[in-house]
């Protein structure tokens, strides 16, 4: 298990507040920083998780290998406040990052991937440019899809998915909602940032991840998804397997290409 909720020795962490949101800011300790900032949003089905999960996420390598500055927001969870608290907290941090004049990128895993997609939509609609997005196996649809219906995968499944959406959206858990609440309801994908993601073919978010990427591509946005044969949600974070190592290496190659192409590095 890759459970690690403390800083890496090669990462320097600062704790800040943006409005009422507690944020961890990760910078490289032993190499120069580049003028690129990544908003990385933790997962947990909208109901659990913490900003310290960034230390076990893909984002740490972006700091150590490439000198990116990563912001991990401690957004309000659904049991504290339902939608739109979480996405508003994340967007507030993005606005702060925008003021730092860096190139902005957004990513996250699971519910954090869903929030990443929603933040990118908000940013497009409100005039903040996001250069690249990496919503990994994102939680995008509050209604059952082909893969989230009757899913008994490891770590996340249909029952847990229904509970997460019910707590986040309350009475609207099964209704059509704003794409800021459930990004699968988006109808206009033009102008959203280029995207890379990956997902397991047996996990609940398989269908909605591929649908998101396909909609981006139809709108002329460069987007790509890698698919791995597993029913374990967040397998890259929770296992040290050959499959996980392959997914991580592919993720890093895709980020490095994006850094060169969209980050000016």
PDB file of N, CA and C in Angstrom, residues 108-209:
ATOM      1  N   UNK A 108      -6.420  15.999 -10.185  1.00  0.00           N
ATOM      2  CA  UNK A 108      -6.904  15.366  -8.959  1.00  0.00           C
ATOM      3  C   UNK A 108      -7.339  13.956  -9.256  1.00  0.00           C
ATOM      4  N   UNK A 109      -7.694  13.239  -8.215  1.00  0.00           N
ATOM      5  CA  UNK A 109      -8.117  11.861  -8.417  1.00  0.00           C
ATOM      6  C   UNK A 109      -9.520  11.634  -7.843  1.00  0.00           C
ATOM      7  N   UNK A 110     -10.307  10.816  -8.548  1.00  0.00           N
ATOM      8  CA  UNK A 110     -11.633  10.395  -8.103  1.00  0.00           C
ATOM      9  C   UNK A 110     -12.558  11.612  -7.950  1.00  0.00           C
ATOM     10  N   UNK A 111     -13.106  11.839  -6.748  1.00  0.00           N
ATOM     11  CA  UNK A 111     -13.925  13.042  -6.568  1.00  0.00           C
ATOM     12  C   UNK A 111     -13.104  14.297  -6.834  1.00  0.00           C
ATOM     13  N   UNK A 112     -11.808  14.239  -6.523  1.00  0.00           N
ATOM     14  CA  UNK A 112     -10.934  15.355  -6.851  1.00  0.00           C
ATOM     15  C   UNK A 112     -10.791  15.557  -8.347  1.00  0.00           C
ATOM     16  N   UNK A 113     -10.866  14.452  -9.102  1.00  0.00           N
ATOM     17  CA  UNK A 113     -10.888  14.567 -10.553  1.00  0.00           C
ATOM     18  C   UNK A 113     -12.170  15.206 -11.047  1.00  0.00           C
ATOM     19  N   UNK A 114     -13.288  14.857 -10.403  1.00  0.00           N
ATOM     20  CA  UNK A 114     -14.553  15.501 -10.750  1.00  0.00           C
ATOM     21  C   UNK A 114     -14.528  16.984 -10.439  1.00  0.00           C
ATOM     22  N   UNK A 115     -13.978  17.330  -9.278  1.00  0.00           N
ATOM     23  CA  UNK A 115     -13.855  18.743  -8.926  1.00  0.00           C
ATOM     24  C   UNK A 115     -12.891  19.460  -9.870  1.00  0.00           C
ATOM     25  N   UNK A 116     -11.828  18.771 -10.301  1.00  0.00           N
ATOM     26  CA  UNK A 116     -10.899  19.365 -11.258  1.00  0.00           C
ATOM     27  C   UNK A 116     -11.611  19.716 -12.554  1.00  0.00           C
ATOM     28  N   UNK A 117     -12.431  18.800 -13.058  1.00  0.00           N
ATOM     29  CA  UNK A 117     -13.186  19.075 -14.278  1.00  0.00           C
ATOM     30  C   UNK A 117     -14.138  20.246 -14.070  1.00  0.00           C
ATOM     31  N   UNK A 118     -14.818  20.270 -12.931  1.00  0.00           N
ATOM     32  CA  UNK A 118     -15.757  21.359 -12.645  1.00  0.00           C
ATOM     33  C   UNK A 118     -15.037  22.700 -12.534  1.00  0.00           C
ATOM     34  N   UNK A 119     -13.878  22.708 -11.893  1.00  0.00           N
ATOM     35  CA  UNK A 119     -13.106  23.942 -11.758  1.00  0.00           C
ATOM     36  C   UNK A 119     -12.656  24.438 -13.132  1.00  0.00           C
ATOM     37  N   UNK A 120     -12.270  23.515 -14.009  1.00  0.00           N
ATOM     38  CA  UNK A 120     -11.890  23.919 -15.370  1.00  0.00           C
ATOM     39  C   UNK A 120     -13.067  24.554 -16.105  1.00  0.00           C
ATOM     40  N   UNK A 121     -14.263  24.026 -15.891  1.00  0.00           N
ATOM     41  CA  UNK A 121     -15.453  24.603 -16.517  1.00  0.00           C
ATOM     42  C   UNK A 121     -15.742  25.987 -15.952  1.00  0.00           C
ATOM     43  N   UNK A 122     -15.648  26.127 -14.648  1.00  0.00           N
ATOM     44  CA  UNK A 122     -15.835  27.445 -14.026  1.00  0.00           C
ATOM     45  C   UNK A 122     -14.811  28.441 -14.557  1.00  0.00           C
ATOM     46  N   UNK A 123     -13.555  28.001 -14.633  1.00  0.00           N
ATOM     47  CA  UNK A 123     -12.488  28.898 -15.073  1.00  0.00           C
ATOM     48  C   UNK A 123     -12.722  29.366 -16.503  1.00  0.00           C
ATOM     49  N   UNK A 124     -13.110  28.453 -17.379  1.00  0.00           N
ATOM     50  CA  UNK A 124     -13.413  28.851 -18.761  1.00  0.00           C
ATOM     51  C   UNK A 124     -14.538  29.877 -18.791  1.00  0.00           C
ATOM     52  N   UNK A 125     -15.588  29.618 -18.027  1.00  0.00           N
ATOM     53  CA  UNK A 125     -16.763  30.481 -18.047  1.00  0.00           C
ATOM     54  C   UNK A 125     -16.509  31.840 -17.402  1.00  0.00           C
ATOM     55  N   UNK A 126     -15.505  31.911 -16.533  1.00  0.00           N
ATOM     56  CA  UNK A 126     -15.244  33.145 -15.787  1.00  0.00           C
ATOM     57  C   UNK A 126     -13.950  33.840 -16.207  1.00  0.00           C
ATOM     58  N   UNK A 127     -13.291  33.301 -17.235  1.00  0.00           N
ATOM     59  CA  UNK A 127     -12.180  34.030 -17.837  1.00  0.00           C
ATOM     60  C   UNK A 127     -10.797  33.751 -17.300  1.00  0.00           C
ATOM     61  N   UNK A 128     -10.599  32.630 -16.587  1.00  0.00           N
ATOM     62  CA  UNK A 128      -9.260  32.239 -16.156  1.00  0.00           C
ATOM     63  C   UNK A 128      -8.777  31.111 -17.060  1.00  0.00           C
ATOM     64  N   UNK A 129      -7.593  31.252 -17.615  1.00  0.00           N
ATOM     65  CA  UNK A 129      -7.073  30.252 -18.547  1.00  0.00           C
ATOM     66  C   UNK A 129      -6.366  29.126 -17.798  1.00  0.00           C
ATOM     67  N   UNK A 130      -6.799  27.910 -18.051  1.00  0.00           N
ATOM     68  CA  UNK A 130      -6.137  26.710 -17.549  1.00  0.00           C
ATOM     69  C   UNK A 130      -5.408  26.072 -18.725  1.00  0.00           C
ATOM     70  N   UNK A 131      -4.125  25.803 -18.564  1.00  0.00           N
ATOM     71  CA  UNK A 131      -3.324  25.295 -19.675  1.00  0.00           C
ATOM     72  C   UNK A 131      -3.522  23.799 -19.909  1.00  0.00           C
ATOM     73  N   UNK A 132      -3.810  23.033 -18.836  1.00  0.00           N
ATOM     74  CA  UNK A 132      -3.878  21.579 -18.971  1.00  0.00           C
ATOM     75  C   UNK A 132      -4.638  21.027 -17.779  1.00  0.00           C
ATOM     76  N   UNK A 133      -5.357  19.916 -18.000  1.00  0.00           N
ATOM     77  CA  UNK A 133      -6.081  19.261 -16.912  1.00  0.00           C
ATOM     78  C   UNK A 133      -5.751  17.775 -16.866  1.00  0.00           C
ATOM     79  N   UNK A 134      -5.699  17.233 -15.634  1.00  0.00           N
ATOM     80  CA  UNK A 134      -5.404  15.816 -15.433  1.00  0.00           C
ATOM     81  C   UNK A 134      -6.356  15.239 -14.390  1.00  0.00           C
ATOM     82  N   UNK A 135      -7.647  15.095 -14.733  1.00  0.00           N
ATOM     83  CA  UNK A 135      -8.618  14.525 -13.795  1.00  0.00           C
ATOM     84  C   UNK A 135      -8.573  12.995 -13.851  1.00  0.00           C
ATOM     85  N   UNK A 136      -7.876  12.365 -12.917  1.00  0.00           N
ATOM     86  CA  UNK A 136      -7.674  10.919 -12.966  1.00  0.00           C
ATOM     87  C   UNK A 136      -8.907  10.180 -12.459  1.00  0.00           C
ATOM     88  N   UNK A 137      -9.316   9.163 -13.218  1.00  0.00           N
ATOM     89  CA  UNK A 137     -10.523   8.362 -12.923  1.00  0.00           C
ATOM     90  C   UNK A 137     -11.568   9.212 -12.201  1.00  0.00           C
ATOM     91  N   UNK A 138     -12.061  10.253 -12.875  1.00  0.00           N
ATOM     92  CA  UNK A 138     -12.873  11.271 -12.205  1.00  0.00           C
ATOM     93  C   UNK A 138     -14.314  10.826 -11.931  1.00  0.00           C
ATOM     94  N   UNK A 139     -14.851  11.355 -10.844  1.00  0.00           N
ATOM     95  CA  UNK A 139     -16.236  11.124 -10.415  1.00  0.00           C
ATOM     96  C   UNK A 139     -17.082  12.244 -11.004  1.00  0.00           C
ATOM     97  N   UNK A 140     -17.724  11.970 -12.139  1.00  0.00           N
ATOM     98  CA  UNK A 140     -18.340  13.014 -12.955  1.00  0.00           C
ATOM     99  C   UNK A 140     -19.858  12.953 -13.029  1.00  0.00           C
ATOM    100  N   UNK A 141     -20.437  11.768 -12.880  1.00  0.00           N
ATOM    101  CA  UNK A 141     -21.872  11.591 -13.156  1.00  0.00           C
ATOM    102  C   UNK A 141     -22.629  11.160 -11.910  1.00  0.00           C
ATOM    103  N   UNK A 142     -23.659  11.924 -11.558  1.00  0.00           N
ATOM    104  CA  UNK A 142     -24.481  11.582 -10.410  1.00  0.00           C
ATOM    105  C   UNK A 142     -25.586  10.587 -10.744  1.00  0.00           C
ATOM    106  N   UNK A 143     -25.708  10.206 -12.008  1.00  0.00           N
ATOM    107  CA  UNK A 143     -26.642   9.141 -12.387  1.00  0.00           C
ATOM    108  C   UNK A 143     -25.837   7.944 -12.881  1.00  0.00           C
ATOM    109  N   UNK A 144     -26.403   6.760 -12.709  1.00  0.00           N
ATOM    110  CA  UNK A 144     -25.675   5.540 -13.050  1.00  0.00           C
ATOM    111  C   UNK A 144     -25.297   5.505 -14.520  1.00  0.00           C
ATOM    112  N   UNK A 145     -24.096   5.022 -14.771  1.00  0.00           N
ATOM    113  CA  UNK A 145     -23.631   4.777 -16.131  1.00  0.00           C
ATOM    114  C   UNK A 145     -23.512   3.272 -16.331  1.00  0.00           C
ATOM    115  N   UNK A 146     -23.109   2.901 -17.520  1.00  0.00           N
ATOM    116  CA  UNK A 146     -22.944   1.486 -17.840  1.00  0.00           C
ATOM    117  C   UNK A 146     -21.989   0.789 -16.883  1.00  0.00           C
ATOM    118  N   UNK A 147     -20.964   1.506 -16.435  1.00  0.00           N
ATOM    119  CA  UNK A 147     -19.977   0.877 -15.561  1.00  0.00           C
ATOM    120  C   UNK A 147     -20.212   1.133 -14.070  1.00  0.00           C
ATOM    121  N   UNK A 148     -20.939   2.187 -13.716  1.00  0.00           N
ATOM    122  CA  UNK A 148     -21.171   2.444 -12.290  1.00  0.00           C
ATOM    123  C   UNK A 148     -22.409   1.721 -11.760  1.00  0.00           C
ATOM    124  N   UNK A 149     -23.249   1.241 -12.666  1.00  0.00           N
ATOM    125  CA  UNK A 149     -24.445   0.501 -12.267  1.00  0.00           C
ATOM    126  C   UNK A 149     -24.069  -0.934 -11.879  1.00  0.00           C
ATOM    127  N   UNK A 150     -24.489  -1.357 -10.715  1.00  0.00           N
ATOM    128  CA  UNK A 150     -24.228  -2.720 -10.219  1.00  0.00           C
ATOM    129  C   UNK A 150     -22.737  -3.068 -10.290  1.00  0.00           C
ATOM    130  N   UNK A 151     -21.931  -2.133  -9.852  1.00  0.00           N
ATOM    131  CA  UNK A 151     -20.486  -2.337  -9.839  1.00  0.00           C
ATOM    132  C   UNK A 151     -20.048  -2.790  -8.448  1.00  0.00           C
ATOM    133  N   UNK A 152     -19.236  -3.849  -8.417  1.00  0.00           N
ATOM    134  CA  UNK A 152     -18.759  -4.403  -7.150  1.00  0.00           C
ATOM    135  C   UNK A 152     -17.234  -4.381  -7.093  1.00  0.00           C
ATOM    136  N   UNK A 153     -16.659  -3.371  -7.721  1.00  0.00           N
ATOM    137  CA  UNK A 153     -15.210  -3.251  -7.759  1.00  0.00           C
ATOM    138  C   UNK A 153     -14.605  -2.980  -6.391  1.00  0.00           C
ATOM    139  N   UNK A 154     -13.313  -3.119  -6.335  1.00  0.00           N
ATOM    140  CA  UNK A 154     -12.586  -2.890  -5.092  1.00  0.00           C
ATOM    141  C   UNK A 154     -12.414  -1.385  -4.832  1.00  0.00           C
ATOM    142  N   UNK A 155     -12.458  -1.000  -3.577  1.00  0.00           N
ATOM    143  CA  UNK A 155     -12.280   0.363  -3.072  1.00  0.00           C
ATOM    144  C   UNK A 155     -13.526   1.224  -3.272  1.00  0.00           C
ATOM    145  N   UNK A 156     -14.079   1.250  -4.490  1.00  0.00           N
ATOM    146  CA  UNK A 156     -15.277   2.060  -4.759  1.00  0.00           C
ATOM    147  C   UNK A 156     -16.246   1.216  -5.561  1.00  0.00           C
ATOM    148  N   UNK A 157     -17.545   1.383  -5.300  1.00  0.00           N
ATOM    149  CA  UNK A 157     -18.561   0.570  -5.971  1.00  0.00           C
ATOM    150  C   UNK A 157     -19.867   1.360  -6.040  1.00  0.00           C
ATOM    151  N   UNK A 158     -20.901   0.712  -6.539  1.00  0.00           N
ATOM    152  CA  UNK A 158     -22.184   1.397  -6.735  1.00  0.00           C
ATOM    153  C   UNK A 158     -22.746   1.939  -5.425  1.00  0.00           C
ATOM    154  N   UNK A 159     -22.731   1.134  -4.388  1.00  0.00           N
ATOM    155  CA  UNK A 159     -23.313   1.566  -3.116  1.00  0.00           C
ATOM    156  C   UNK A 159     -22.605   2.803  -2.584  1.00  0.00           C
ATOM    157  N   UNK A 160     -21.299   2.798  -2.597  1.00  0.00           N
ATOM    158  CA  UNK A 160     -20.548   3.942  -2.100  1.00  0.00           C
ATOM    159  C   UNK A 160     -20.735   5.159  -3.008  1.00  0.00           C
ATOM    160  N   UNK A 161     -20.849   4.906  -4.295  1.00  0.00           N
ATOM    161  CA  UNK A 161     -21.049   6.001  -5.235  1.00  0.00           C
ATOM    162  C   UNK A 161     -22.378   6.709  -4.989  1.00  0.00           C
ATOM    163  N   UNK A 162     -23.431   5.916  -4.789  1.00  0.00           N
ATOM    164  CA  UNK A 162     -24.741   6.512  -4.506  1.00  0.00           C
ATOM    165  C   UNK A 162     -24.696   7.343  -3.217  1.00  0.00           C
ATOM    166  N   UNK A 163     -24.011   6.804  -2.194  1.00  0.00           N
ATOM    167  CA  UNK A 163     -23.917   7.530  -0.920  1.00  0.00           C
ATOM    168  C   UNK A 163     -23.170   8.850  -1.101  1.00  0.00           C
ATOM    169  N   UNK A 164     -22.060   8.824  -1.839  1.00  0.00           N
ATOM    170  CA  UNK A 164     -21.289  10.047  -2.055  1.00  0.00           C
ATOM    171  C   UNK A 164     -22.109  11.125  -2.724  1.00  0.00           C
ATOM    172  N   UNK A 165     -22.814  10.756  -3.793  1.00  0.00           N
ATOM    173  CA  UNK A 165     -23.630  11.753  -4.498  1.00  0.00           C
ATOM    174  C   UNK A 165     -24.809  12.217  -3.644  1.00  0.00           C
ATOM    175  N   UNK A 166     -25.383  11.316  -2.863  1.00  0.00           N
ATOM    176  CA  UNK A 166     -26.524  11.702  -2.033  1.00  0.00           C
ATOM    177  C   UNK A 166     -26.107  12.730  -0.980  1.00  0.00           C
ATOM    178  N   UNK A 167     -24.929  12.564  -0.417  1.00  0.00           N
ATOM    179  CA  UNK A 167     -24.467  13.527   0.580  1.00  0.00           C
ATOM    180  C   UNK A 167     -24.033  14.847  -0.068  1.00  0.00           C
ATOM    181  N   UNK A 168     -23.458  14.771  -1.261  1.00  0.00           N
ATOM    182  CA  UNK A 168     -22.969  15.980  -1.928  1.00  0.00           C
ATOM    183  C   UNK A 168     -24.103  16.813  -2.508  1.00  0.00           C
ATOM    184  N   UNK A 169     -25.068  16.133  -3.144  1.00  0.00           N
ATOM    185  CA  UNK A 169     -26.139  16.863  -3.840  1.00  0.00           C
ATOM    186  C   UNK A 169     -27.472  16.850  -3.096  1.00  0.00           C
ATOM    187  N   UNK A 170     -27.572  16.073  -2.035  1.00  0.00           N
ATOM    188  CA  UNK A 170     -28.783  15.968  -1.219  1.00  0.00           C
ATOM    189  C   UNK A 170     -29.999  15.636  -2.086  1.00  0.00           C
ATOM    190  N   UNK A 171     -31.011  16.479  -2.096  1.00  0.00           N
ATOM    191  CA  UNK A 171     -32.260  16.158  -2.790  1.00  0.00           C
ATOM    192  C   UNK A 171     -32.092  16.052  -4.306  1.00  0.00           C
ATOM    193  N   UNK A 172     -31.007  16.582  -4.834  1.00  0.00           N
ATOM    194  CA  UNK A 172     -30.779  16.536  -6.275  1.00  0.00           C
ATOM    195  C   UNK A 172     -29.871  15.387  -6.705  1.00  0.00           C
ATOM    196  N   UNK A 173     -29.654  14.428  -5.821  1.00  0.00           N
ATOM    197  CA  UNK A 173     -28.674  13.371  -6.082  1.00  0.00           C
ATOM    198  C   UNK A 173     -28.958  12.598  -7.358  1.00  0.00           C
ATOM    199  N   UNK A 174     -30.219  12.477  -7.757  1.00  0.00           N
ATOM    200  CA  UNK A 174     -30.554  11.712  -8.955  1.00  0.00           C
ATOM    201  C   UNK A 174     -31.117  12.590 -10.073  1.00  0.00           C
ATOM    202  N   UNK A 175     -30.992  13.903  -9.912  1.00  0.00           N
ATOM    203  CA  UNK A 175     -31.564  14.833 -10.880  1.00  0.00           C
ATOM    204  C   UNK A 175     -30.501  15.405 -11.812  1.00  0.00           C
ATOM    205  N   UNK A 176     -30.973  16.014 -12.892  1.00  0.00           N
ATOM    206  CA  UNK A 176     -30.077  16.797 -13.736  1.00  0.00           C
ATOM    207  C   UNK A 176     -29.653  18.029 -12.961  1.00  0.00           C
ATOM    208  N   UNK A 177     -28.349  18.291 -12.919  1.00  0.00           N
ATOM    209  CA  UNK A 177     -27.820  19.387 -12.121  1.00  0.00           C
ATOM    210  C   UNK A 177     -26.844  20.204 -12.961  1.00  0.00           C
ATOM    211  N   UNK A 178     -26.338  21.267 -12.392  1.00  0.00           N
ATOM    212  CA  UNK A 178     -25.314  22.077 -13.052  1.00  0.00           C
ATOM    213  C   UNK A 178     -24.074  21.233 -13.322  1.00  0.00           C
ATOM    214  N   UNK A 179     -23.389  21.468 -14.442  1.00  0.00           N
ATOM    215  CA  UNK A 179     -22.120  20.774 -14.664  1.00  0.00           C
ATOM    216  C   UNK A 179     -21.058  21.147 -13.644  1.00  0.00           C
ATOM    217  N   UNK A 180     -21.235  22.240 -12.921  1.00  0.00           N
ATOM    218  CA  UNK A 180     -20.314  22.543 -11.832  1.00  0.00           C
ATOM    219  C   UNK A 180     -20.517  21.563 -10.672  1.00  0.00           C
ATOM    220  N   UNK A 181     -21.700  20.951 -10.590  1.00  0.00           N
ATOM    221  CA  UNK A 181     -21.999  19.960  -9.558  1.00  0.00           C
ATOM    222  C   UNK A 181     -21.640  18.556 -10.005  1.00  0.00           C
ATOM    223  N   UNK A 182     -21.986  18.213 -11.234  1.00  0.00           N
ATOM    224  CA  UNK A 182     -21.681  16.902 -11.822  1.00  0.00           C
ATOM    225  C   UNK A 182     -21.276  17.166 -13.264  1.00  0.00           C
ATOM    226  N   UNK A 183     -19.991  17.216 -13.564  1.00  0.00           N
ATOM    227  CA  UNK A 183     -19.519  17.665 -14.871  1.00  0.00           C
ATOM    228  C   UNK A 183     -20.020  16.856 -16.061  1.00  0.00           C
ATOM    229  N   UNK A 184     -20.545  15.657 -15.832  1.00  0.00           N
ATOM    230  CA  UNK A 184     -21.085  14.875 -16.944  1.00  0.00           C
ATOM    231  C   UNK A 184     -22.265  15.565 -17.619  1.00  0.00           C
ATOM    232  N   UNK A 185     -22.892  16.538 -16.947  1.00  0.00           N
ATOM    233  CA  UNK A 185     -24.024  17.253 -17.533  1.00  0.00           C
ATOM    234  C   UNK A 185     -23.589  18.391 -18.448  1.00  0.00           C
ATOM    235  N   UNK A 186     -22.301  18.607 -18.610  1.00  0.00           N
ATOM    236  CA  UNK A 186     -21.833  19.667 -19.486  1.00  0.00           C
ATOM    237  C   UNK A 186     -22.292  19.425 -20.925  1.00  0.00           C
ATOM    238  N   UNK A 187     -22.704  20.475 -21.603  1.00  0.00           N
ATOM    239  CA  UNK A 187     -23.121  20.365 -23.012  1.00  0.00           C
ATOM    240  C   UNK A 187     -22.211  21.134 -23.952  1.00  0.00           C
ATOM    241  N   UNK A 188     -21.340  21.988 -23.424  1.00  0.00           N
ATOM    242  CA  UNK A 188     -20.431  22.775 -24.257  1.00  0.00           C
ATOM    243  C   UNK A 188     -18.993  22.560 -23.783  1.00  0.00           C
ATOM    244  N   UNK A 189     -18.240  21.827 -24.584  1.00  0.00           N
ATOM    245  CA  UNK A 189     -16.875  21.456 -24.203  1.00  0.00           C
ATOM    246  C   UNK A 189     -15.819  22.318 -24.881  1.00  0.00           C
ATOM    247  N   UNK A 190     -16.227  23.139 -25.824  1.00  0.00           N
ATOM    248  CA  UNK A 190     -15.254  24.004 -26.493  1.00  0.00           C
ATOM    249  C   UNK A 190     -14.635  24.979 -25.500  1.00  0.00           C
ATOM    250  N   UNK A 191     -13.339  25.175 -25.647  1.00  0.00           N
ATOM    251  CA  UNK A 191     -12.642  26.107 -24.783  1.00  0.00           C
ATOM    252  C   UNK A 191     -12.137  25.525 -23.485  1.00  0.00           C
ATOM    253  N   UNK A 192     -12.446  24.243 -23.217  1.00  0.00           N
ATOM    254  CA  UNK A 192     -11.891  23.606 -22.026  1.00  0.00           C
ATOM    255  C   UNK A 192     -10.442  23.206 -22.295  1.00  0.00           C
ATOM    256  N   UNK A 193      -9.642  23.042 -21.250  1.00  0.00           N
ATOM    257  CA  UNK A 193      -8.220  22.765 -21.466  1.00  0.00           C
ATOM    258  C   UNK A 193      -7.957  21.359 -21.985  1.00  0.00           C
ATOM    259  N   UNK A 194      -6.829  21.169 -22.677  1.00  0.00           N
ATOM    260  CA  UNK A 194      -6.410  19.823 -23.073  1.00  0.00           C
ATOM    261  C   UNK A 194      -6.337  18.916 -21.846  1.00  0.00           C
ATOM    262  N   UNK A 195      -6.486  17.620 -22.091  1.00  0.00           N
ATOM    263  CA  UNK A 195      -6.711  16.699 -20.969  1.00  0.00           C
ATOM    264  C   UNK A 195      -5.946  15.390 -21.155  1.00  0.00           C
ATOM    265  N   UNK A 196      -5.412  14.897 -20.052  1.00  0.00           N
ATOM    266  CA  UNK A 196      -4.938  13.505 -19.990  1.00  0.00           C
ATOM    267  C   UNK A 196      -5.495  12.868 -18.731  1.00  0.00           C
ATOM    268  N   UNK A 197      -5.912  11.603 -18.847  1.00  0.00           N
ATOM    269  CA  UNK A 197      -6.407  10.862 -17.701  1.00  0.00           C
ATOM    270  C   UNK A 197      -6.158   9.376 -17.911  1.00  0.00           C
ATOM    271  N   UNK A 198      -6.381   8.605 -16.850  1.00  0.00           N
ATOM    272  CA  UNK A 198      -6.401   7.152 -16.991  1.00  0.00           C
ATOM    273  C   UNK A 198      -7.429   6.579 -16.029  1.00  0.00           C
ATOM    274  N   UNK A 199      -7.829   5.326 -16.290  1.00  0.00           N
ATOM    275  CA  UNK A 199      -8.914   4.710 -15.531  1.00  0.00           C
ATOM    276  C   UNK A 199      -8.841   3.194 -15.696  1.00  0.00           C
ATOM    277  N   UNK A 200      -9.367   2.464 -14.722  1.00  0.00           N
ATOM    278  CA  UNK A 200      -9.473   1.016 -14.828  1.00  0.00           C
ATOM    279  C   UNK A 200     -10.754   0.607 -15.527  1.00  0.00           C
ATOM    280  N   UNK A 201     -10.697  -0.484 -16.306  1.00  0.00           N
ATOM    281  CA  UNK A 201     -11.872  -0.886 -17.080  1.00  0.00           C
ATOM    282  C   UNK A 201     -12.941  -1.602 -16.264  1.00  0.00           C
ATOM    283  N   UNK A 202     -12.642  -1.936 -14.998  1.00  0.00           N
ATOM    284  CA  UNK A 202     -13.631  -2.599 -14.162  1.00  0.00           C
ATOM    285  C   UNK A 202     -14.141  -1.751 -13.019  1.00  0.00           C
ATOM    286  N   UNK A 203     -13.742  -0.516 -12.975  1.00  0.00           N
ATOM    287  CA  UNK A 203     -14.155   0.347 -11.867  1.00  0.00           C
ATOM    288  C   UNK A 203     -15.367   1.190 -12.264  1.00  0.00           C
ATOM    289  N   UNK A 204     -16.056   1.780 -11.271  1.00  0.00           N
ATOM    290  CA  UNK A 204     -17.299   2.498 -11.581  1.00  0.00           C
ATOM    291  C   UNK A 204     -17.141   3.652 -12.561  1.00  0.00           C
ATOM    292  N   UNK A 205     -16.021   4.363 -12.542  1.00  0.00           N
ATOM    293  CA  UNK A 205     -15.913   5.594 -13.317  1.00  0.00           C
ATOM    294  C   UNK A 205     -15.358   5.384 -14.730  1.00  0.00           C
ATOM    295  N   UNK A 206     -15.250   4.149 -15.143  1.00  0.00           N
ATOM    296  CA  UNK A 206     -14.717   3.836 -16.470  1.00  0.00           C
ATOM    297  C   UNK A 206     -15.523   4.533 -17.576  1.00  0.00           C
ATOM    298  N   UNK A 207     -16.848   4.339 -17.595  1.00  0.00           N
ATOM    299  CA  UNK A 207     -17.674   4.855 -18.689  1.00  0.00           C
ATOM    300  C   UNK A 207     -17.695   6.380 -18.697  1.00  0.00           C
ATOM    301  N   UNK A 208     -17.843   7.005 -17.532  1.00  0.00           N
ATOM    302  CA  UNK A 208     -17.937   8.463 -17.513  1.00  0.00           C
ATOM    303  C   UNK A 208     -16.604   9.126 -17.845  1.00  0.00           C
ATOM    304  N   UNK A 209     -15.497   8.473 -17.493  1.00  0.00           N
ATOM    305  CA  UNK A 209     -14.180   9.008 -17.868  1.00  0.00           C
ATOM    306  C   UNK A 209     -14.018   9.018 -19.374  1.00  0.00           C
TER     307      UNK A 209
END
